[in-house]
PDB file of C-alpha atoms and ligand atoms in Angstrom:
ATOM      1  CA  MET A   1       9.143  -4.347 -16.084  1.00 48.00           C
ATOM      2  CA  ARG A   2      11.311  -2.089 -13.885  1.00 75.00           C
ATOM      3  CA  ARG A   3       9.467   0.387 -11.614  1.00 91.00           C
ATOM      4  CA  GLN A   4       6.418   0.331 -13.689  1.00 92.00           C
ATOM      5  CA  PRO A   5       4.317   3.360 -12.232  1.00 95.00           C
ATOM      6  CA  PHE A   6       1.746   2.182  -9.788  1.00 96.00           C
ATOM      7  CA  VAL A   7      -1.452   3.891  -8.805  1.00 97.00           C
ATOM      8  CA  ALA A   8      -3.491   2.344  -5.772  1.00 98.00           C
ATOM      9  CA  GLY A   9      -6.727   3.636  -4.531  1.00 98.00           C
ATOM     10  CA  ASN A  10      -7.543   3.473  -0.704  1.00 98.00           C
ATOM     11  CA  TRP A  11     -11.048   3.378  -0.323  1.00 98.00           C
ATOM     12  CA  LYS A  12     -10.641   3.547   3.535  1.00 98.00           C
ATOM     13  CA  MET A  13     -13.980   2.911   5.391  1.00 98.00           C
ATOM     14  CA  ASN A  14     -16.220   3.577   2.304  1.00 98.00           C
ATOM     15  CA  GLY A  15     -18.217   1.599  -0.084  1.00 97.00           C
ATOM     16  CA  GLY A  16     -21.044  -0.413  -0.415  1.00 98.00           C
ATOM     17  CA  LEU A  17     -22.281  -3.215  -2.549  1.00 98.00           C
ATOM     18  CA  ALA A  18     -23.918  -0.989  -4.774  1.00 98.00           C
ATOM     19  CA  ALA A  19     -21.489   1.981  -5.058  1.00 98.00           C
ATOM     20  CA  ASN A  20     -18.525  -0.307  -5.452  1.00 98.00           C
ATOM     21  CA  ALA A  21     -20.098  -1.953  -8.348  1.00 98.00           C
ATOM     22  CA  ALA A  22     -21.045   0.903  -9.910  1.00 98.00           C
ATOM     23  CA  LEU A  23     -17.462   2.577  -9.567  1.00 98.00           C
ATOM     24  CA  LEU A  24     -15.701  -0.482 -10.699  1.00 98.00           C
ATOM     25  CA  LYS A  25     -17.640  -0.701 -13.642  1.00 97.00           C
ATOM     26  CA  ALA A  26     -17.043   2.868 -14.776  1.00 97.00           C
ATOM     27  CA  LEU A  27     -13.326   2.348 -13.866  1.00 97.00           C
ATOM     28  CA  LEU A  28     -13.056  -0.710 -16.003  1.00 95.00           C
ATOM     29  CA  GLN A  29     -14.735   1.051 -19.169  1.00 94.00           C
ATOM     30  CA  GLY A  30     -12.583   3.987 -18.576  1.00 92.00           C
ATOM     31  CA  LEU A  31      -9.124   2.240 -17.947  1.00 89.00           C
ATOM     32  CA  GLY A  32      -7.964   1.977 -21.885  1.00 73.00           C
ATOM     33  CA  ALA A  33      -4.108   1.405 -21.885  1.00 57.00           C
ATOM     34  CA  ALA A  34      -3.730  -0.007 -18.771  1.00 53.00           C
ATOM     35  CA  ASP A  35      -0.454  -1.709 -19.549  1.00 63.00           C
ATOM     36  CA  ALA A  36       1.509   1.454 -18.968  1.00 83.00           C
ATOM     37  CA  VAL A  37       0.398   1.917 -15.452  1.00 92.00           C
ATOM     38  CA  GLU A  38      -0.371  -0.889 -12.705  1.00 95.00           C
ATOM     39  CA  VAL A  39      -3.572  -0.004 -11.073  1.00 96.00           C
ATOM     40  CA  ALA A  40      -4.815  -1.423  -7.649  1.00 98.00           C
ATOM     41  CA  ILE A  41      -7.568  -0.816  -5.329  1.00 98.00           C
ATOM     42  CA  CYS A  42      -7.538  -1.399  -1.427  1.00 98.00           C
ATOM     43  CA  VAL A  43     -10.854  -2.230  -0.286  1.00 98.00           C
ATOM     44  CA  PRO A  44     -12.591  -2.746   3.223  1.00 98.00           C
ATOM     45  CA  TYR A  45     -12.567  -6.546   4.019  1.00 98.00           C
ATOM     46  CA  PRO A  46     -16.403  -7.379   3.720  1.00 98.00           C
ATOM     47  CA  TYR A  47     -16.035  -6.253   0.102  1.00 98.00           C
ATOM     48  CA  LEU A  48     -12.881  -8.281  -0.854  1.00 98.00           C
ATOM     49  CA  ASP A  49     -15.339 -11.500  -2.019  1.00 98.00           C
ATOM     50  CA  GLN A  50     -17.373  -8.781  -4.099  1.00 98.00           C
ATOM     51  CA  VAL A  51     -14.253  -6.918  -5.618  1.00 98.00           C
ATOM     52  CA  SER A  52     -12.147  -9.722  -6.258  1.00 98.00           C
ATOM     53  CA  ARG A  53     -14.963 -11.553  -8.595  1.00 98.00           C
ATOM     54  CA  LEU A  54     -15.725  -8.207 -10.145  1.00 98.00           C
ATOM     55  CA  LEU A  55     -11.691  -7.610 -10.959  1.00 97.00           C
ATOM     56  CA  ARG A  56     -11.096 -11.225 -12.045  1.00 96.00           C
ATOM     57  CA  ASP A  57      -9.401 -11.036 -15.386  1.00 94.00           C
ATOM     58  CA  THR A  58      -9.550  -7.428 -15.659  1.00 94.00           C
ATOM     59  CA  PRO A  59      -6.205  -5.251 -15.478  1.00 94.00           C
ATOM     60  CA  ILE A  60      -6.837  -3.746 -12.006  1.00 96.00           C
ATOM     61  CA  THR A  61      -5.413  -5.675  -8.774  1.00 97.00           C
ATOM     62  CA  LEU A  62      -7.097  -6.123  -5.439  1.00 98.00           C
ATOM     63  CA  GLY A  63      -5.335  -5.138  -2.489  1.00 98.00           C
ATOM     64  CA  ALA A  64      -6.471  -5.198   1.229  1.00 98.00           C
ATOM     65  CA  GLN A  65      -5.772  -2.156   3.840  1.00 98.00           C
ATOM     66  CA  ASP A  66      -4.189  -3.788   6.823  1.00 98.00           C
ATOM     67  CA  LEU A  67      -3.846  -7.316   8.230  1.00 98.00           C
ATOM     68  CA  SER A  68      -2.945  -9.213  11.338  1.00 98.00           C
ATOM     69  CA  PRO A  69       0.777  -9.919  12.133  1.00 98.00           C
ATOM     70  CA  HIS A  70      -0.425 -13.342  13.097  1.00 98.00           C
ATOM     71  CA  THR A  71      -1.146 -16.531  10.966  1.00 96.00           C
ATOM     72  CA  ALA A  72      -4.216 -18.048  12.765  1.00 95.00           C
ATOM     73  CA  GLY A  73      -5.737 -18.864  16.002  1.00 96.00           C
ATOM     74  CA  ALA A  74      -7.140 -16.854  19.010  1.00 98.00           C
ATOM     75  CA  HIS A  75      -6.950 -13.370  17.363  1.00 98.00           C
ATOM     76  CA  THR A  76     -10.735 -11.876  17.569  1.00 97.00           C
ATOM     77  CA  GLY A  77     -11.343  -9.324  14.641  1.00 97.00           C
ATOM     78  CA  GLU A  78      -8.118  -9.896  13.132  1.00 97.00           C
ATOM     79  CA  VAL A  79      -7.695 -10.862   9.449  1.00 98.00           C
ATOM     80  CA  SER A  80      -4.615 -12.894   8.226  1.00 98.00           C
ATOM     81  CA  ALA A  81      -2.443 -12.731   5.452  1.00 97.00           C
ATOM     82  CA  PHE A  82      -3.461 -16.021   4.054  1.00 96.00           C
ATOM     83  CA  MET A  83      -7.313 -15.074   4.486  1.00 98.00           C
ATOM     84  CA  LEU A  84      -6.347 -12.238   2.342  1.00 98.00           C
ATOM     85  CA  ALA A  85      -4.467 -14.267  -0.398  1.00 96.00           C
ATOM     86  CA  ASP A  86      -7.765 -16.433  -0.640  1.00 96.00           C
ATOM     87  CA  PHE A  87      -9.636 -13.563  -2.176  1.00 97.00           C
ATOM     88  CA  ASP A  88      -6.443 -12.923  -4.829  1.00 95.00           C
ATOM     89  CA  CYS A  89      -5.267 -10.074  -2.816  1.00 97.00           C
ATOM     90  CA  ARG A  90      -1.705  -8.899  -4.289  1.00 97.00           C
ATOM     91  CA  TYR A  91      -1.141  -5.970  -2.278  1.00 98.00           C
ATOM     92  CA  VAL A  92      -1.676  -4.701   1.292  1.00 98.00           C
ATOM     93  CA  ILE A  93      -1.270  -1.620   2.994  1.00 98.00           C
ATOM     94  CA  VAL A  94       0.912  -1.615   6.012  1.00 98.00           C
ATOM     95  CA  GLY A  95       1.482   1.173   8.545  1.00 98.00           C
ATOM     96  CA  HIS A  96      -0.818   3.482   7.206  1.00 98.00           C
ATOM     97  CA  SER A  97      -0.869   6.546   9.291  1.00 97.00           C
ATOM     98  CA  GLU A  98      -4.435   6.465  10.416  1.00 97.00           C
ATOM     99  CA  ARG A  99      -3.528   3.138  11.779  1.00 97.00           C
ATOM    100  CA  ARG A 100      -0.034   4.369  13.510  1.00 97.00           C
ATOM    101  CA  ILE A 101      -2.141   7.183  15.020  1.00 95.00           C
ATOM    102  CA  SER A 102      -5.292   6.032  15.669  1.00 95.00           C
ATOM    103  CA  HIS A 103      -4.586   2.249  16.701  1.00 96.00           C
ATOM    104  CA  HIS A 104      -1.366   3.124  18.226  1.00 96.00           C
ATOM    105  CA  GLU A 105       0.657   0.841  15.927  1.00 98.00           C
ATOM    106  CA  SER A 106       4.260   0.667  16.617  1.00 98.00           C
ATOM    107  CA  ASP A 107       7.144   0.662  14.184  1.00 98.00           C
ATOM    108  CA  ASP A 108       7.663  -2.832  15.432  1.00 98.00           C
ATOM    109  CA  LEU A 109       4.108  -4.107  14.645  1.00 98.00           C
ATOM    110  CA  VAL A 110       3.969  -2.613  11.492  1.00 98.00           C
ATOM    111  CA  ALA A 111       7.361  -4.429  10.519  1.00 98.00           C
ATOM    112  CA  GLU A 112       5.744  -7.739  11.917  1.00 98.00           C
ATOM    113  CA  LYS A 113       2.855  -7.100   9.573  1.00 98.00           C
ATOM    114  CA  PHE A 114       5.183  -6.444   6.641  1.00 98.00           C
ATOM    115  CA  GLY A 115       6.787  -9.989   7.507  1.00 97.00           C
ATOM    116  CA  ALA A 116       3.225 -11.565   7.610  1.00 98.00           C
ATOM    117  CA  ALA A 117       2.243 -10.140   4.172  1.00 97.00           C
ATOM    118  CA  ARG A 118       5.603 -11.406   2.602  1.00 97.00           C
ATOM    119  CA  ALA A 119       5.340 -14.591   4.113  1.00 96.00           C
ATOM    120  CA  ALA A 120       1.709 -15.137   2.388  1.00 96.00           C
ATOM    121  CA  GLY A 121       3.515 -14.193  -0.701  1.00 96.00           C
ATOM    122  CA  MET A 122       1.595 -10.573  -0.775  1.00 97.00           C
ATOM    123  CA  ILE A 123       2.976  -7.503  -1.500  1.00 98.00           C
ATOM    124  CA  PRO A 124       3.235  -4.928   1.346  1.00 98.00           C
ATOM    125  CA  VAL A 125       2.694  -1.417   0.578  1.00 98.00           C
ATOM    126  CA  LEU A 126       4.697   0.282   3.445  1.00 98.00           C
ATOM    127  CA  CYS A 127       3.459   3.683   4.596  1.00 98.00           C
ATOM    128  CA  LEU A 128       5.861   6.199   5.730  1.00 98.00           C
ATOM    129  CA  GLY A 129       5.429   9.769   6.658  1.00 98.00           C
ATOM    130  CA  GLU A 130       6.017  12.418   9.290  1.00 97.00           C
ATOM    131  CA  THR A 131       3.229  14.645  11.125  1.00 95.00           C
ATOM    132  CA  LEU A 132       3.298  18.158  10.673  1.00 94.00           C
ATOM    133  CA  GLU A 133       5.024  19.092  14.258  1.00 94.00           C
ATOM    134  CA  GLU A 134       7.860  16.499  12.881  1.00 96.00           C
ATOM    135  CA  ARG A 135       8.151  18.420   9.753  1.00 95.00           C
ATOM    136  CA  ARG A 136       8.301  21.896  11.485  1.00 94.00           C
ATOM    137  CA  ALA A 137      11.081  20.339  13.489  1.00 97.00           C
ATOM    138  CA  ASP A 138      12.890  19.434  10.537  1.00 96.00           C
ATOM    139  CA  ALA A 139      12.715  15.787  11.432  1.00 97.00           C
ATOM    140  CA  THR A 140      11.086  14.402   8.243  1.00 97.00           C
ATOM    141  CA  LEU A 141      13.875  12.115   6.988  1.00 98.00           C
ATOM    142  CA  GLU A 142      14.841  11.141  10.804  1.00 98.00           C
ATOM    143  CA  VAL A 143      10.791   9.905  11.029  1.00 98.00           C
ATOM    144  CA  VAL A 144      10.724   7.991   7.579  1.00 98.00           C
ATOM    145  CA  PHE A 145      14.307   6.685   8.034  1.00 98.00           C
ATOM    146  CA  ARG A 146      13.414   5.288  11.470  1.00 98.00           C
ATOM    147  CA  GLN A 147      10.163   3.727  10.224  1.00 98.00           C
ATOM    148  CA  LEU A 148      11.782   2.018   7.181  1.00 98.00           C
ATOM    149  CA  ASP A 149      14.871   0.578   9.371  1.00 97.00           C
ATOM    150  CA  ALA A 150      12.275  -1.061  11.626  1.00 98.00           C
ATOM    151  CA  VAL A 151      11.464  -2.982   8.610  1.00 98.00           C
ATOM    152  CA  LEU A 152      15.077  -3.437   7.332  1.00 97.00           C
ATOM    153  CA  SER A 153      16.412  -4.294  10.524  1.00 97.00           C
ATOM    154  CA  ARG A 154      14.017  -7.109  11.083  1.00 96.00           C
ATOM    155  CA  HIS A 155      13.755  -8.452   7.607  1.00 97.00           C
ATOM    156  CA  GLY A 156      16.720  -7.047   5.764  1.00 96.00           C
ATOM    157  CA  VAL A 157      16.852  -5.268   2.399  1.00 96.00           C
ATOM    158  CA  THR A 158      15.978  -8.424   0.424  1.00 94.00           C
ATOM    159  CA  ALA A 159      12.698  -8.096   1.694  1.00 94.00           C
ATOM    160  CA  LEU A 160      11.989  -5.002  -0.251  1.00 95.00           C
ATOM    161  CA  ALA A 161      12.052  -6.823  -3.593  1.00 91.00           C
ATOM    162  CA  GLU A 162       8.985  -6.007  -5.127  1.00 88.00           C
ATOM    163  CA  ALA A 163       7.437  -4.182  -1.916  1.00 95.00           C
ATOM    164  CA  VAL A 164       6.245  -0.776  -2.481  1.00 98.00           C
ATOM    165  CA  LEU A 165       7.162   2.295  -0.189  1.00 98.00           C
ATOM    166  CA  ALA A 166       4.250   4.901   0.177  1.00 98.00           C
ATOM    167  CA  TYR A 167       5.740   8.270   1.345  1.00 98.00           C
ATOM    168  CA  GLU A 168       2.406   9.950   2.995  1.00 97.00           C
ATOM    169  CA  PRO A 169       3.123  13.024   4.725  1.00 97.00           C
ATOM    170  CA  VAL A 170       0.409  12.807   7.624  1.00 95.00           C
ATOM    171  CA  TRP A 171      -0.374  16.753   7.256  1.00 92.00           C
ATOM    172  CA  ALA A 172      -1.436  16.155   3.472  1.00 91.00           C
ATOM    173  CA  ILE A 173      -3.563  13.163   3.942  1.00 89.00           C
ATOM    174  CA  GLY A 174      -7.258  14.037   3.561  1.00 84.00           C
ATOM    175  CA  ALA A 175      -6.286  17.584   3.981  1.00 80.00           C
ATOM    176  CA  GLY A 176      -6.727  18.835   0.515  1.00 78.00           C
ATOM    177  CA  ARG A 177      -3.037  20.070   0.708  1.00 82.00           C
ATOM    178  CA  THR A 178      -0.193  18.183  -0.787  1.00 85.00           C
ATOM    179  CA  ALA A 179       3.510  18.318  -0.365  1.00 88.00           C
ATOM    180  CA  LYS A 180       5.101  20.310  -3.198  1.00 94.00           C
ATOM    181  CA  PRO A 181       6.184  18.121  -5.889  1.00 96.00           C
ATOM    182  CA  GLU A 182       9.742  19.017  -5.218  1.00 96.00           C
ATOM    183  CA  GLU A 183       9.344  18.852  -1.465  1.00 95.00           C
ATOM    184  CA  ALA A 184       8.129  15.153  -1.791  1.00 97.00           C
ATOM    185  CA  GLY A 185      10.688  14.323  -4.581  1.00 97.00           C
ATOM    186  CA  ILE A 186      13.293  15.404  -1.877  1.00 98.00           C
ATOM    187  CA  VAL A 187      11.779  12.661   0.374  1.00 98.00           C
ATOM    188  CA  HIS A 188      11.589   9.919  -2.208  1.00 98.00           C
ATOM    189  CA  ARG A 189      15.074  10.422  -3.288  1.00 98.00           C
ATOM    190  CA  ALA A 190      16.393  10.281   0.197  1.00 98.00           C
ATOM    191  CA  LEU A 191      14.474   7.016   0.893  1.00 98.00           C
ATOM    192  CA  ARG A 192      16.030   5.412  -2.253  1.00 98.00           C
ATOM    193  CA  GLN A 193      19.084   6.469  -1.224  1.00 97.00           C
ATOM    194  CA  ARG A 194      18.814   5.093   2.233  1.00 97.00           C
ATOM    195  CA  VAL A 195      18.185   1.560   0.482  1.00 97.00           C
ATOM    196  CA  ALA A 196      20.907   1.924  -2.084  1.00 97.00           C
ATOM    197  CA  LYS A 197      23.329   1.992   0.836  1.00 96.00           C
ATOM    198  CA  GLU A 198      22.102  -1.656   1.463  1.00 95.00           C
ATOM    199  CA  ASP A 199      21.690  -2.646  -2.051  1.00 96.00           C
ATOM    200  CA  LEU A 200      22.088  -0.439  -5.245  1.00 95.00           C
ATOM    201  CA  ALA A 201      19.941  -3.050  -7.350  1.00 94.00           C
ATOM    202  CA  ALA A 202      17.044  -3.274  -4.880  1.00 95.00           C
ATOM    203  CA  ALA A 203      16.990   0.680  -4.839  1.00 96.00           C
ATOM    204  CA  ALA A 204      17.104   1.079  -8.294  1.00 95.00           C
ATOM    205  CA  ASP A 205      13.867  -1.341  -8.798  1.00 95.00           C
ATOM    206  CA  LEU A 206      12.039   0.055  -5.509  1.00 97.00           C
ATOM    207  CA  ARG A 207       8.593   1.534  -6.340  1.00 97.00           C
ATOM    208  CA  ILE A 208       8.136   4.485  -3.930  1.00 98.00           C
ATOM    209  CA  ILE A 209       4.603   6.152  -4.487  1.00 98.00           C
ATOM    210  CA  TYR A 210       3.298   9.353  -3.059  1.00 97.00           C
ATOM    211  CA  GLY A 211       0.334   9.679  -1.104  1.00 97.00           C
ATOM    212  CA  GLY A 212      -1.627  12.767   0.444  1.00 95.00           C
ATOM    213  CA  SER A 213      -4.327  14.506  -1.485  1.00 94.00           C
ATOM    214  CA  VAL A 214      -2.993  13.492  -4.858  1.00 96.00           C
ATOM    215  CA  LYS A 215      -5.870  14.438  -7.360  1.00 95.00           C
ATOM    216  CA  ALA A 216      -6.245  14.801 -10.961  1.00 95.00           C
ATOM    217  CA  ASP A 217      -5.047  18.256 -11.111  1.00 95.00           C
ATOM    218  CA  ASN A 218      -1.713  17.670  -9.118  1.00 95.00           C
ATOM    219  CA  ALA A 219      -0.592  14.005 -10.130  1.00 96.00           C
ATOM    220  CA  ALA A 220       0.991  14.754 -13.313  1.00 96.00           C
ATOM    221  CA  ALA A 221       3.489  17.163 -11.349  1.00 96.00           C
ATOM    222  CA  LEU A 222       3.977  14.836  -8.659  1.00 96.00           C
ATOM    223  CA  PHE A 223       4.649  12.018 -11.088  1.00 96.00           C
ATOM    224  CA  ALA A 224       6.856  13.634 -13.304  1.00 96.00           C
ATOM    225  CA  GLN A 225       9.604  13.682 -10.323  1.00 96.00           C
ATOM    226  CA  PRO A 226      12.057  11.111 -11.033  1.00 95.00           C
ATOM    227  CA  ASP A 227      11.847   9.245  -7.550  1.00 97.00           C
ATOM    228  CA  ILE A 228       7.992   9.334  -7.689  1.00 97.00           C
ATOM    229  CA  ASP A 229       6.783   6.239  -9.140  1.00 97.00           C
ATOM    230  CA  GLY A 230       3.067   6.684  -8.580  1.00 97.00           C
ATOM    231  CA  GLY A 231       0.282   7.486  -5.840  1.00 98.00           C
ATOM    232  CA  LEU A 232      -1.605   6.057  -3.072  1.00 98.00           C
ATOM    233  CA  VAL A 233      -5.024   7.797  -3.373  1.00 98.00           C
ATOM    234  CA  GLY A 234      -7.580   8.072  -0.499  1.00 97.00           C
ATOM    235  CA  GLY A 235     -10.549  10.418  -1.129  1.00 96.00           C
ATOM    236  CA  ALA A 236     -10.160  10.692  -4.928  1.00 97.00           C
ATOM    237  CA  SER A 237     -10.136   7.089  -5.623  1.00 98.00           C
ATOM    238  CA  LEU A 238     -13.803   7.145  -4.711  1.00 98.00           C
ATOM    239  CA  ASP A 239     -14.660   9.378  -7.851  1.00 98.00           C
ATOM    240  CA  ALA A 240     -14.047   7.312 -11.274  1.00 97.00           C
ATOM    241  CA  ASP A 241     -13.513  10.354 -13.460  1.00 97.00           C
ATOM    242  CA  GLU A 242     -10.934  11.606 -10.671  1.00 97.00           C
ATOM    243  CA  PHE A 243      -9.346   8.361 -10.264  1.00 97.00           C
ATOM    244  CA  LEU A 244      -8.874   7.648 -13.999  1.00 96.00           C
ATOM    245  CA  ALA A 245      -7.429  11.048 -14.682  1.00 95.00           C
ATOM    246  CA  ILE A 246      -4.701  10.123 -11.912  1.00 96.00           C
ATOM    247  CA  CYS A 247      -3.996   6.638 -13.368  1.00 95.00           C
ATOM    248  CA  ARG A 248      -3.707   8.519 -16.700  1.00 92.00           C
ATOM    249  CA  ALA A 249      -1.133  10.718 -15.126  1.00 90.00           C
ATOM    250  CA  GLY A 250       0.967   7.934 -14.499  1.00 80.00           C
ATOM    251  CA  PHE A 251       1.063   6.796 -18.064  1.00 74.00           C
ATOM    252  CA  GLY A 252       3.630   9.727 -18.701  1.00 70.00           C
ATOM    253  CA  LYS A 253       6.158   8.125 -16.627  1.00 69.00           C
ATOM    254  CA  ARG A 254       9.368   5.856 -17.922  1.00 53.00           C
ATOM    255  CA  THR A 255       8.633   2.479 -17.842  1.00 48.00           C
ATOM    256  CA  THR A 256      11.813   0.730 -18.392  1.00 45.00           C
TER     257      THR A 256
HETATM  258  P1  PGA B   1      -6.376  11.239   0.519  1.00 83.77           P
HETATM  259  O1  PGA B   1      -5.668   9.832   1.515  1.00 83.77           O
HETATM  260  O2  PGA B   1      -5.902  10.981  -0.771  1.00 83.77           O
HETATM  261  O3  PGA B   1      -7.534  11.148   0.752  1.00 83.77           O
HETATM  262  O4  PGA B   1      -5.263  12.397   1.001  1.00 83.77           O
HETATM  263  C1  PGA B   1      -4.201   9.183   0.922  1.00 83.77           C
HETATM  264  C2  PGA B   1      -4.018   7.972   2.106  1.00 83.77           C
HETATM  265  O5  PGA B   1      -4.543   7.968   3.055  1.00 83.77           O
HETATM  266  O6  PGA B   1      -3.422   6.666   1.544  1.00 83.77           O
END
């Protein structure tokens, strides 16, 4: 299915064995018509085993929040794409702004991680987004294009087949303040046009989701934008009712 709406939860550094089990139970009970929207959950490494077991043969897909650019060897504390794949991880977030900022991840490192995910057969969810200062300086497109181009120049546009872009304005993450739907829609359209310059079909098929304080009460308006194909949801993915309502807001999108 081309550009099936996609909603991914990013638990960040939250969770616990008992809380995870309760949350997943509620989600699986509440997720009826799951075929219209693809739902994934990106969990902290220690819970991959637990969550992958609980999601087996369910409509929810498993993801991770980061990975090493290396495949194996002397890299203390790192986790490779092949290790993630062992737990049936289909998605992995790369270049989240919390890592770009707090862990000083460069565009080049993010591009390497993107390649490592692809090499292991996983689907990278590449996060792009500007800070408040950059937006105020009218540099939004310059920044997201630079972040995207780092991946395109290293791996080529074919690497975007099946990949997901997540436009996440840094000033909207965890801030309780979202980009206005039209404002986000403009950036999504610009990103798609940028990819279209390289490959029209790849651009038409590319899922570009929005992240940054997506909630039950703003999801439908965001997802109604023609170039917004779903959401990357942080805080609200920890609350079953809230996350389910966001997933349902994805049902209204076209699915062909
Ligand atoms: P938020 O986080 O929904 O809590 O703003 C989104 C994200 O960081 O992916």
